Tab-separated table of N, CA and C in Angstrom:
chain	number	residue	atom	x	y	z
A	1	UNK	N	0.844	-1.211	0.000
A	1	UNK	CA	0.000	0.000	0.000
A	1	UNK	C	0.875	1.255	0.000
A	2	UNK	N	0.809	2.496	-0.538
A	2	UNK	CA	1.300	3.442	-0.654
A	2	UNK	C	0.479	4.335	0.034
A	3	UNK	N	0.819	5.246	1.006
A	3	UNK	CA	0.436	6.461	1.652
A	3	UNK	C	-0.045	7.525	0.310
A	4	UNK	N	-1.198	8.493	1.012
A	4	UNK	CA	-1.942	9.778	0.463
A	4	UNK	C	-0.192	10.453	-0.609
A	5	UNK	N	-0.468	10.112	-1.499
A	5	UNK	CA	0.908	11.414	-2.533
A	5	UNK	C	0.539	12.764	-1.805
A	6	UNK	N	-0.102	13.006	-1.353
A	6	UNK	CA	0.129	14.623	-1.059
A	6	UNK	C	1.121	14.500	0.514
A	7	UNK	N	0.807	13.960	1.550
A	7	UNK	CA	1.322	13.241	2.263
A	7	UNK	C	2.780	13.008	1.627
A	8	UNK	N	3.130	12.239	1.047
A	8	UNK	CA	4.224	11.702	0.485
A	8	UNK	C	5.177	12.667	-0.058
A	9	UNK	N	4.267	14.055	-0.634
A	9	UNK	CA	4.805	15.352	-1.072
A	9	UNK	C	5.082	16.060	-0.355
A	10	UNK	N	4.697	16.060	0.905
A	10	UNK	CA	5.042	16.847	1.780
A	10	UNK	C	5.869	16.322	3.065
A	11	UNK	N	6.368	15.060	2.850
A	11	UNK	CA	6.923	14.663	3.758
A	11	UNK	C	8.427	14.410	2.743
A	12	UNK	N	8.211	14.383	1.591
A	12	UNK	CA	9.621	14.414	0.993
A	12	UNK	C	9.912	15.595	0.816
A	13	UNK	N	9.060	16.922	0.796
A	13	UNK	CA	9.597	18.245	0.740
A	13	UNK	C	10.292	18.499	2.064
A	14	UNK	N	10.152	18.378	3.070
A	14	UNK	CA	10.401	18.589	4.401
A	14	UNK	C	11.790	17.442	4.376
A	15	UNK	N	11.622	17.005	4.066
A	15	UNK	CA	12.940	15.459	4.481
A	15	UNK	C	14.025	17.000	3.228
A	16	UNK	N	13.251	16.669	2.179
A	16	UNK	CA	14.656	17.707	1.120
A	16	UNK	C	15.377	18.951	1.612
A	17	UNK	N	13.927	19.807	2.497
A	17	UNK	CA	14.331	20.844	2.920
A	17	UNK	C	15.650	20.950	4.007
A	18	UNK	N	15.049	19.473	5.055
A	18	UNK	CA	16.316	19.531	6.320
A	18	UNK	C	17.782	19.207	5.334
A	19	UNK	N	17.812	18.585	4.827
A	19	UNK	CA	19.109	18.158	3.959
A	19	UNK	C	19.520	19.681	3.312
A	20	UNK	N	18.803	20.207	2.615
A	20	UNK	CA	19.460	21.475	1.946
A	20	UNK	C	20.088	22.137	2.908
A	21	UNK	N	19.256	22.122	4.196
A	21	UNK	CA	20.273	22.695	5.383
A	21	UNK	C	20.916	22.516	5.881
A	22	UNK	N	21.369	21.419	5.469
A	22	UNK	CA	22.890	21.200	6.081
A	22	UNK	C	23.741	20.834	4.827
A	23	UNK	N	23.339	21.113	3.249
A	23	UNK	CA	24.504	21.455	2.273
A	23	UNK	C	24.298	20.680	1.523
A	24	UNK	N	23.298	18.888	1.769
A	24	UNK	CA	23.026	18.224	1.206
A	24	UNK	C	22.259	18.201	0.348
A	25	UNK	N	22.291	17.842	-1.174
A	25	UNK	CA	21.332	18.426	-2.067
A	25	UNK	C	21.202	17.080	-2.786
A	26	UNK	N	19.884	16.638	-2.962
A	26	UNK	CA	19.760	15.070	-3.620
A	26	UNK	C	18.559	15.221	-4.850
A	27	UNK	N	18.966	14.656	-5.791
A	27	UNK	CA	17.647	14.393	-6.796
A	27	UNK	C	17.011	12.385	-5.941
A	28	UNK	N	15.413	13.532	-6.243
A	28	UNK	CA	14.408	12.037	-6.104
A	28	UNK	C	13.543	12.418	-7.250
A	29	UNK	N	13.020	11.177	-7.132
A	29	UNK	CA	11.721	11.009	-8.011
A	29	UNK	C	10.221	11.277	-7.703
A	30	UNK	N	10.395	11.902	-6.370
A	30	UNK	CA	9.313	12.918	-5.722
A	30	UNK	C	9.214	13.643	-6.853
């Protein structure tokens, strides 16, 4: 089963965001 995509969008925006802050910058398929 896969979780709500909006959910999923906003929990990989937030996961991307903490990483940018500390320098880490990643491509996903989000």
């Amino acid at each position: 089963n896969h979780p709500n995509p909006d959910v999923v969008k906003q929990g990989g925006k937030a996961a991307l965001d903490e990483l940018q802050q500390h320098g880490i910058i990643l491509g996903t398929s989000i």
